Amino acid sequence: MLSSWLLLLWLAATLVADQVLKHIVLTGDGAARVLEIGPAVRIRPIRTRGAVAGRLGVHPVLLSFTWVGCLLTVLLVAPRAGRFESQLAEAALGAAFGGAAGNLIDVIRRKEVVDYVALGPWPAFNLADVAIVSGLIVALLAG
């Protein structure tokens, strides 16, 4: 049965880790610092304006209500439907919601999302993006 404490714990941990990493990447002497890890990985601040929701004209307030609605649906409806009952699924959903909250906070506070990992030809991403994608995949498979 879905117990909200595990989901909320992972949500909070992912959100805090995401915001701390973004703060570390953005602070410094003002110069664009780049940390190269091997030939294909670069860590550097990349500000992404006009993400998918922005391009579609979705206001941050609507994004906030959507996030809350999805969280409430998972907490209140999923248990009745017999979904996401394993602890792994709960933790993964928490990570996904924490990542979504991290990017949502960026959109509200900065009007852009702070990405910092440049990996070869892939679009830049951050911990929140990884948590959203991997969290949802794991939750659906373990659900």
CSV table of N, CA and C in Angstrom, one decimal:
chain,number,residue,atom,x,y,z
A,1,MET,N,0.8,-1.2,0.0
A,1,MET,CA,0.0,0.0,0.0
A,1,MET,C,0.9,1.2,0.0
A,2,LEU,N,0.5,2.2,-0.8
A,2,LEU,CA,1.2,3.5,-0.9
A,2,LEU,C,1.2,4.2,0.4
A,3,SER,N,2.4,4.4,1.0
A,3,SER,CA,2.6,5.2,2.2
A,3,SER,C,3.3,6.5,1.9
A,4,SER,N,2.6,7.6,2.1
A,4,SER,CA,3.2,8.9,1.6
A,4,SER,C,4.5,9.3,2.2
A,5,TRP,N,4.9,8.7,3.4
A,5,TRP,CA,6.1,9.2,4.0
A,5,TRP,C,7.3,8.9,3.2
A,6,LEU,N,7.4,7.7,2.5
A,6,LEU,CA,8.5,7.3,1.7
A,6,LEU,C,8.6,8.2,0.4
A,7,LEU,N,7.4,8.4,-0.2
A,7,LEU,CA,7.4,9.2,-1.4
A,7,LEU,C,7.8,10.7,-1.0
A,8,LEU,N,7.3,11.2,0.1
A,8,LEU,CA,7.6,12.6,0.5
A,8,LEU,C,9.1,12.7,0.9
A,9,LEU,N,9.7,11.7,1.5
A,9,LEU,CA,11.1,11.7,1.9
A,9,LEU,C,11.9,11.8,0.6
A,10,TRP,N,11.7,11.0,-0.4
A,10,TRP,CA,12.4,11.0,-1.6
A,10,TRP,C,12.2,12.3,-2.4
A,11,LEU,N,11.0,12.8,-2.3
A,11,LEU,CA,10.7,14.1,-3.0
A,11,LEU,C,11.5,15.2,-2.4
A,12,ALA,N,11.5,15.3,-1.0
A,12,ALA,CA,12.3,16.3,-0.4
A,12,ALA,C,13.8,16.1,-0.6
A,13,ALA,N,14.3,14.9,-0.6
A,13,ALA,CA,15.8,14.7,-0.8
A,13,ALA,C,16.2,15.1,-2.2
A,14,THR,N,15.4,14.7,-3.2
A,14,THR,CA,15.7,15.0,-4.5
A,14,THR,C,15.6,16.5,-4.8
A,15,LEU,N,14.6,17.2,-4.2
A,15,LEU,CA,14.5,18.6,-4.4
A,15,LEU,C,15.6,19.4,-3.8
A,16,VAL,N,16.0,19.0,-2.6
A,16,VAL,CA,17.1,19.7,-1.9
A,16,VAL,C,18.4,19.4,-2.7
A,17,ALA,N,18.7,18.2,-3.1
A,17,ALA,CA,19.9,17.9,-3.8
A,17,ALA,C,20.0,18.7,-5.1
A,18,ASP,N,18.9,18.8,-5.8
A,18,ASP,CA,18.8,19.5,-7.1
A,18,ASP,C,19.1,21.0,-6.9
A,19,GLN,N,18.4,21.6,-5.9
A,19,GLN,CA,18.6,23.0,-5.6
A,19,GLN,C,20.0,23.3,-5.1
A,20,VAL,N,20.6,22.4,-4.3
A,20,VAL,CA,22.0,22.6,-3.9
A,20,VAL,C,23.0,22.6,-5.0
A,21,LEU,N,22.8,21.6,-5.9
A,21,LEU,CA,23.7,21.5,-7.1
A,21,LEU,C,23.6,22.7,-8.0
A,22,LYS,N,22.4,23.1,-8.2
A,22,LYS,CA,22.2,24.3,-9.1
A,22,LYS,C,22.8,25.5,-8.4
A,23,HIS,N,22.7,25.7,-7.1
A,23,HIS,CA,23.3,26.8,-6.4
A,23,HIS,C,24.8,26.7,-6.5
A,24,ILE,N,25.4,25.6,-6.4
A,24,ILE,CA,26.9,25.4,-6.5
A,24,ILE,C,27.3,25.8,-7.9
A,25,VAL,N,26.6,25.3,-8.9
A,25,VAL,CA,27.0,25.6,-10.3
A,25,VAL,C,26.9,27.1,-10.6
A,26,LEU,N,25.9,27.8,-10.1
A,26,LEU,CA,25.6,29.2,-10.4
A,26,LEU,C,26.5,30.1,-9.6
A,27,THR,N,27.0,29.7,-8.4
A,27,THR,CA,27.8,30.6,-7.6
A,27,THR,C,29.3,30.5,-8.0
A,28,GLY,N,30.0,31.5,-7.7
A,28,GLY,CA,31.4,31.6,-8.0
A,28,GLY,C,31.9,33.0,-8.3
A,29,ASP,N,32.9,33.1,-9.1
A,29,ASP,CA,33.5,34.4,-9.3
A,29,ASP,C,32.9,35.1,-10.5
A,30,GLY,N,31.8,34.6,-11.0
A,30,GLY,CA,31.1,35.3,-12.2
A,30,GLY,C,31.6,34.8,-13.5
A,31,ALA,N,32.8,34.2,-13.5
A,31,ALA,CA,33.3,33.6,-14.8
A,31,ALA,C,32.6,32.3,-15.1
A,32,ALA,N,32.5,32.1,-16.4
A,32,ALA,CA,31.9,30.8,-16.8
A,32,ALA,C,32.8,29.7,-16.6
A,33,ARG,N,32.6,28.9,-15.5
A,33,ARG,CA,33.5,27.8,-15.1
A,33,ARG,C,33.0,26.6,-15.8
A,34,VAL,N,34.0,25.8,-16.4
A,34,VAL,CA,33.6,24.6,-17.0
A,34,VAL,C,34.5,23.5,-16.4
A,35,LEU,N,33.9,22.4,-16.0
A,35,LEU,CA,34.6,21.3,-15.5
A,35,LEU,C,34.5,20.2,-16.5
A,36,GLU,N,35.6,19.8,-17.1
A,36,GLU,CA,35.5,18.7,-18.1
A,36,GLU,C,35.9,17.4,-17.5
A,37,ILE,N,35.0,16.4,-17.8
A,37,ILE,CA,35.2,15.1,-17.3
A,37,ILE,C,35.3,14.2,-18.5
A,38,GLY,N,36.5,13.9,-18.9
A,38,GLY,CA,36.7,13.1,-20.1
A,38,GLY,C,36.4,13.9,-21.3
A,39,PRO,N,36.4,13.3,-22.5
A,39,PRO,CA,36.3,14.1,-23.7
A,39,PRO,C,34.8,14.5,-24.0
A,40,ALA,N,33.8,13.9,-23.3
A,40,ALA,CA,32.4,14.2,-23.8
A,40,ALA,C,31.6,14.8,-22.7
A,41,VAL,N,32.0,14.9,-21.4
A,41,VAL,CA,31.2,15.4,-20.4
A,41,VAL,C,31.7,16.8,-19.9
A,42,ARG,N,30.8,17.8,-19.9
A,42,ARG,CA,31.2,19.1,-19.3
A,42,ARG,C,30.1,19.5,-18.3
A,43,ILE,N,30.6,20.0,-17.2
A,43,ILE,CA,29.7,20.6,-16.2
A,43,ILE,C,29.9,22.1,-16.2
A,44,ARG,N,28.8,22.8,-16.6
A,44,ARG,CA,28.8,24.2,-16.6
A,44,ARG,C,27.4,24.7,-16.6
A,45,PRO,N,27.2,25.9,-16.1
A,45,PRO,CA,25.8,26.5,-16.0
A,45,PRO,C,25.3,26.8,-17.4
A,46,ILE,N,24.1,26.3,-17.6
A,46,ILE,CA,23.4,26.5,-18.9
A,46,ILE,C,22.0,26.9,-18.5
A,47,ARG,N,21.6,28.1,-18.8
A,47,ARG,CA,20.3,28.6,-18.5
A,47,ARG,C,19.3,28.3,-19.7
A,48,THR,N,18.3,27.6,-19.4
A,48,THR,CA,17.4,27.2,-20.5
A,48,THR,C,16.0,27.9,-20.3
A,49,ARG,N,15.8,28.9,-21.2
A,49,ARG,CA,14.6,29.6,-21.3
A,49,ARG,C,13.6,28.9,-22.3
A,50,GLY,N,12.4,29.1,-22.1
A,50,GLY,CA,11.4,28.6,-23.0
A,50,GLY,C,11.4,27.1,-23.2
A,51,ALA,N,11.4,26.4,-22.0
A,51,ALA,CA,11.3,24.9,-22.1
A,51,ALA,C,10.0,24.6,-22.7
A,52,VAL,N,9.7,23.3,-22.8
A,52,VAL,CA,8.5,22.9,-23.5
A,52,VAL,C,7.2,23.6,-23.0
A,53,ALA,N,7.0,23.7,-21.7
A,53,ALA,CA,5.9,24.4,-21.2
A,53,ALA,C,5.9,25.9,-21.6
A,54,GLY,N,7.1,26.5,-21.6
A,54,GLY,CA,7.2,27.9,-21.9
A,54,GLY,C,6.9,28.1,-23.4
A,55,ARG,N,7.3,27.2,-24.2
A,55,ARG,CA,7.0,27.4,-25.7
A,55,ARG,C,5.6,27.2,-26.0
A,56,LEU,N,4.9,26.4,-25.1
A,56,LEU,CA,3.4,26.2,-25.3
A,56,LEU,C,2.6,27.4,-24.7
A,57,GLY,N,3.3,28.3,-24.0
A,57,GLY,CA,2.6,29.4,-23.3
A,57,GLY,C,2.0,29.0,-22.0
A,58,VAL,N,2.4,28.0,-21.4
A,58,VAL,CA,1.8,27.6,-20.1
A,58,VAL,C,2.4,28.4,-19.0
A,59,HIS,N,1.6,29.1,-18.2
A,59,HIS,CA,2.0,29.9,-17.1
A,59,HIS,C,2.5,29.1,-15.9
A,60,PRO,N,3.5,29.6,-15.2
A,60,PRO,CA,4.0,28.9,-14.0
A,60,PRO,C,3.0,28.5,-13.0
A,61,VAL,N,2.0,29.4,-12.8
A,61,VAL,CA,0.9,29.1,-11.9
A,61,VAL,C,0.1,27.8,-12.3
A,62,LEU,N,-0.1,27.7,-13.6
A,62,LEU,CA,-0.8,26.5,-14.1
A,62,LEU,C,0.1,25.3,-13.9
A,63,LEU,N,1.4,25.4,-14.1
A,63,LEU,CA,2.3,24.3,-13.9
A,63,LEU,C,2.3,23.9,-12.4
A,64,SER,N,2.2,24.9,-11.5
A,64,SER,CA,2.2,24.6,-10.1
A,64,SER,C,0.9,23.8,-9.8
A,65,PHE,N,-0.2,24.2,-10.3
A,65,PHE,CA,-1.4,23.5,-10.0
A,65,PHE,C,-1.4,22.1,-10.6
A,66,THR,N,-0.8,22.0,-11.8
A,66,THR,CA,-0.7,20.6,-12.4
A,66,THR,C,0.2,19.7,-11.5
A,67,TRP,N,1.3,20.3,-11.0
A,67,TRP,CA,2.2,19.5,-10.2
A,67,TRP,C,1.5,19.0,-8.9
A,68,VAL,N,0.8,19.9,-8.3
A,68,VAL,CA,0.0,19.6,-7.1
A,68,VAL,C,-1.1,18.5,-7.4
A,69,GLY,N,-1.8,18.7,-8.5
A,69,GLY,CA,-2.8,17.8,-8.9
A,69,GLY,C,-2.3,16.4,-9.2
A,70,CYS,N,-1.1,16.3,-9.8
A,70,CYS,CA,-0.5,15.0,-10.0
A,70,CYS,C,-0.1,14.3,-8.7
A,71,LEU,N,0.5,15.1,-7.8
A,71,LEU,CA,0.9,14.6,-6.6
A,71,LEU,C,-0.3,14.1,-5.8
A,72,LEU,N,-1.3,14.9,-5.7
A,72,LEU,CA,-2.5,14.4,-5.0
A,72,LEU,C,-3.2,13.2,-5.6
A,73,THR,N,-3.1,13.1,-6.9
A,73,THR,CA,-3.7,11.9,-7.6
A,73,THR,C,-2.9,10.7,-7.2
A,74,VAL,N,-1.6,10.8,-7.2
A,74,VAL,CA,-0.7,9.6,-6.9
A,74,VAL,C,-1.0,9.3,-5.4
A,75,LEU,N,-1.1,10.3,-4.5
A,75,LEU,CA,-1.2,10.0,-3.1
A,75,LEU,C,-2.6,9.4,-2.8
A,76,LEU,N,-3.7,9.9,-3.5
A,76,LEU,CA,-5.0,9.6,-3.1
A,76,LEU,C,-5.7,8.5,-4.0
A,77,VAL,N,-5.4,8.6,-5.3
A,77,VAL,CA,-6.1,7.7,-6.2
A,77,VAL,C,-5.3,6.4,-6.5
A,78,ALA,N,-4.0,6.5,-6.6
A,78,ALA,CA,-3.2,5.3,-6.9
A,78,ALA,C,-3.3,4.2,-5.9
A,79,PRO,N,-3.4,4.4,-4.6
A,79,PRO,CA,-3.6,3.3,-3.7
A,79,PRO,C,-4.9,2.6,-3.9
A,80,ARG,N,-6.0,3.3,-4.3
A,80,ARG,CA,-7.3,2.6,-4.5
A,80,ARG,C,-7.2,1.8,-5.8
A,81,ALA,N,-6.3,2.2,-6.7
A,81,ALA,CA,-6.2,1.5,-8.0
A,81,ALA,C,-5.2,0.4,-7.9
A,82,GLY,N,-4.6,0.2,-6.8
A,82,GLY,CA,-3.6,-0.9,-6.6
A,82,GLY,C,-2.3,-0.6,-7.4
A,83,ARG,N,-1.9,0.7,-7.6
A,83,ARG,CA,-0.7,1.0,-8.3
A,83,ARG,C,0.3,1.6,-7.3
A,84,PHE,N,1.6,1.4,-7.7
A,84,PHE,CA,2.7,1.9,-7.0
A,84,PHE,C,2.8,1.5,-5.6
A,85,GLU,N,2.6,0.2,-5.4
A,85,GLU,CA,2.5,-0.3,-4.0
A,85,GLU,C,3.9,-0.7,-3.4
A,86,SER,N,4.9,-0.9,-4.3
A,86,SER,CA,6.2,-1.3,-3.7
A,86,SER,C,6.9,-0.1,-3.2
A,87,GLN,N,7.8,-0.4,-2.3
A,87,GLN,CA,8.6,0.8,-1.8
A,87,GLN,C,9.5,1.4,-2.9
A,88,LEU,N,10.0,0.5,-3.8
A,88,LEU,CA,10.8,1.0,-4.9
A,88,LEU,C,10.0,2.0,-5.7
A,89,ALA,N,8.7,1.6,-6.0
A,89,ALA,CA,7.9,2.5,-6.8
A,89,ALA,C,7.6,3.8,-6.1
A,90,GLU,N,7.4,3.7,-4.8
A,90,GLU,CA,7.2,5.0,-4.0
A,90,GLU,C,8.4,5.9,-4.0
A,91,ALA,N,9.6,5.3,-3.8
A,91,ALA,CA,10.8,6.1,-3.8
A,91,ALA,C,11.0,6.7,-5.2
A,92,ALA,N,10.8,6.0,-6.2
A,92,ALA,CA,11.0,6.5,-7.6
A,92,ALA,C,10.0,7.6,-7.9
A,93,LEU,N,8.8,7.4,-7.5
A,93,LEU,CA,7.8,8.5,-7.7
A,93,LEU,C,8.2,9.8,-6.9
A,94,GLY,N,8.7,9.6,-5.7
A,94,GLY,CA,9.1,10.7,-4.9
A,94,GLY,C,10.3,11.4,-5.6
A,95,ALA,N,11.2,10.7,-6.2
A,95,ALA,CA,12.3,11.3,-6.9
A,95,ALA,C,11.8,12.1,-8.1
A,96,ALA,N,10.9,11.5,-8.8
A,96,ALA,CA,10.3,12.2,-10.0
A,96,ALA,C,9.6,13.5,-9.6
A,97,PHE,N,8.8,13.4,-8.6
A,97,PHE,CA,8.1,14.6,-8.1
A,97,PHE,C,9.1,15.7,-7.6
A,98,GLY,N,10.1,15.2,-6.9
A,98,GLY,CA,11.2,16.1,-6.4
A,98,GLY,C,11.9,16.8,-7.6
A,99,GLY,N,12.2,16.1,-8.6
A,99,GLY,CA,12.8,16.7,-9.8
A,99,GLY,C,11.9,17.7,-10.5
A,100,ALA,N,10.6,17.3,-10.6
A,100,ALA,CA,9.7,18.2,-11.2
A,100,ALA,C,9.5,19.5,-10.4
A,101,ALA,N,9.5,19.4,-9.0
A,101,ALA,CA,9.5,20.5,-8.2
A,101,ALA,C,10.7,21.4,-8.3
A,102,GLY,N,11.9,20.8,-8.5
A,102,GLY,CA,13.1,21.5,-8.6
A,102,GLY,C,13.1,22.4,-9.9
A,103,ASN,N,12.6,21.8,-11.0
A,103,ASN,CA,12.6,22.6,-12.2
A,103,ASN,C,11.5,23.6,-12.2
A,104,LEU,N,10.4,23.3,-11.5
A,104,LEU,CA,9.3,24.3,-11.3
A,104,LEU,C,9.7,25.5,-10.5
A,105,ILE,N,10.5,25.2,-9.4
A,105,ILE,CA,11.0,26.3,-8.6
A,105,ILE,C,11.9,27.2,-9.5
A,106,ASP,N,12.7,26.6,-10.4
A,106,ASP,CA,13.6,27.4,-11.3
A,106,ASP,C,12.7,28.3,-12.2
A,107,VAL,N,11.7,27.7,-12.7
A,107,VAL,CA,10.8,28.5,-13.6
A,107,VAL,C,10.1,29.7,-12.9
A,108,ILE,N,9.7,29.4,-11.6
A,108,ILE,CA,9.1,30.5,-10.8
A,108,ILE,C,10.1,31.5,-10.4
A,109,ARG,N,11.2,31.1,-9.9
A,109,ARG,CA,12.2,32.0,-9.3
A,109,ARG,C,13.0,32.7,-10.4
A,110,ARG,N,13.5,32.0,-11.4
A,110,ARG,CA,14.5,32.5,-12.3
A,110,ARG,C,13.9,32.8,-13.7
A,111,LYS,N,12.7,32.3,-14.0
A,111,LYS,CA,12.1,32.3,-15.3
A,111,LYS,C,12.8,31.5,-16.3
A,112,GLU,N,13.6,30.5,-15.8
A,112,GLU,CA,14.4,29.6,-16.7
A,112,GLU,C,14.8,28.4,-15.8
A,113,VAL,N,15.2,27.4,-16.5
A,113,VAL,CA,15.7,26.2,-15.8
A,113,VAL,C,17.2,26.2,-15.9
A,114,VAL,N,17.8,25.9,-14.8
A,114,VAL,CA,19.3,25.8,-14.8
A,114,VAL,C,19.7,24.4,-15.0
A,115,ASP,N,20.3,24.1,-16.2
A,115,ASP,CA,20.9,22.9,-16.5
A,115,ASP,C,22.4,23.0,-16.4
A,116,TYR,N,23.1,21.9,-16.2
A,116,TYR,CA,24.6,22.0,-16.0
A,116,TYR,C,25.4,20.8,-16.5
A,117,VAL,N,24.7,19.8,-17.0
A,117,VAL,CA,25.5,18.7,-17.6
A,117,VAL,C,25.3,18.7,-19.1
A,118,ALA,N,26.5,18.8,-19.8
A,118,ALA,CA,26.5,18.8,-21.2
A,118,ALA,C,27.2,17.5,-21.6
A,119,LEU,N,26.5,16.6,-22.2
A,119,LEU,CA,27.0,15.2,-22.5
A,119,LEU,C,27.0,15.0,-24.0
A,120,GLY,N,28.1,15.2,-24.6
A,120,GLY,CA,28.2,15.0,-26.1
A,120,GLY,C,27.1,15.7,-26.8
A,121,PRO,N,26.4,15.0,-27.7
A,121,PRO,CA,25.3,15.6,-28.5
A,121,PRO,C,24.0,15.8,-27.8
A,122,TRP,N,23.8,15.3,-26.6
A,122,TRP,CA,22.6,15.3,-25.9
A,122,TRP,C,22.3,16.8,-25.5
A,123,PRO,N,21.0,17.1,-25.4
A,123,PRO,CA,20.7,18.5,-24.8
A,123,PRO,C,21.1,18.5,-23.4
A,124,ALA,N,21.5,19.7,-22.9
A,124,ALA,CA,21.9,19.9,-21.5
A,124,ALA,C,20.8,19.4,-20.5
A,125,PHE,N,21.2,18.9,-19.4
A,125,PHE,CA,20.2,18.5,-18.4
A,125,PHE,C,20.8,18.7,-17.0
A,126,ASN,N,20.0,18.3,-16.0
A,126,ASN,CA,20.3,18.5,-14.6
A,126,ASN,C,19.8,17.3,-13.8
A,127,LEU,N,20.1,17.3,-12.5
A,127,LEU,CA,19.7,16.2,-11.6
A,127,LEU,C,18.1,16.1,-11.7
A,128,ALA,N,17.4,17.2,-11.7
A,128,ALA,CA,16.0,17.1,-11.7
A,128,ALA,C,15.5,16.3,-12.9
A,129,ASP,N,16.1,16.6,-14.1
A,129,ASP,CA,15.7,15.9,-15.3
A,129,ASP,C,15.9,14.4,-15.2
A,130,VAL,N,17.1,14.0,-14.6
A,130,VAL,CA,17.4,12.6,-14.5
A,130,VAL,C,16.4,12.0,-13.5
A,131,ALA,N,16.1,12.7,-12.4
A,131,ALA,CA,15.1,12.1,-11.4
A,131,ALA,C,13.7,11.9,-12.0
A,132,ILE,N,13.3,12.9,-12.8
A,132,ILE,CA,12.0,12.8,-13.5
A,132,ILE,C,11.9,11.6,-14.4
A,133,VAL,N,12.8,11.5,-15.3
A,133,VAL,CA,12.8,10.4,-16.3
A,133,VAL,C,13.0,9.0,-15.6
A,134,SER,N,14.1,8.9,-14.9
A,134,SER,CA,14.4,7.6,-14.3
A,134,SER,C,13.4,7.2,-13.2
A,135,GLY,N,12.9,8.2,-12.5
A,135,GLY,CA,11.9,7.9,-11.4
A,135,GLY,C,10.6,7.4,-12.0
A,136,LEU,N,10.1,8.0,-13.1
A,136,LEU,CA,8.9,7.6,-13.8
A,136,LEU,C,9.1,6.2,-14.4
A,137,ILE,N,10.2,5.9,-15.0
A,137,ILE,CA,10.5,4.6,-15.6
A,137,ILE,C,10.5,3.5,-14.5
A,138,VAL,N,11.2,3.8,-13.4
A,138,VAL,CA,11.3,2.8,-12.4
A,138,VAL,C,9.9,2.6,-11.7
A,139,ALA,N,9.2,3.7,-11.4
A,139,ALA,CA,7.9,3.6,-10.8
A,139,ALA,C,6.9,2.7,-11.7
A,140,LEU,N,6.9,3.0,-13.0
A,140,LEU,CA,6.0,2.2,-13.8
A,140,LEU,C,6.4,0.8,-13.9
A,141,LEU,N,7.7,0.5,-13.9
A,141,LEU,CA,8.2,-0.9,-14.0
A,141,LEU,C,8.0,-1.7,-12.7
A,142,ALA,N,8.1,-0.9,-11.6
A,142,ALA,CA,8.0,-1.6,-10.3
A,142,ALA,C,6.6,-1.5,-9.7
A,143,GLY,N,5.8,-0.6,-10.3
A,143,GLY,CA,4.5,-0.3,-9.8
A,143,GLY,C,3.5,-1.4,-9.5
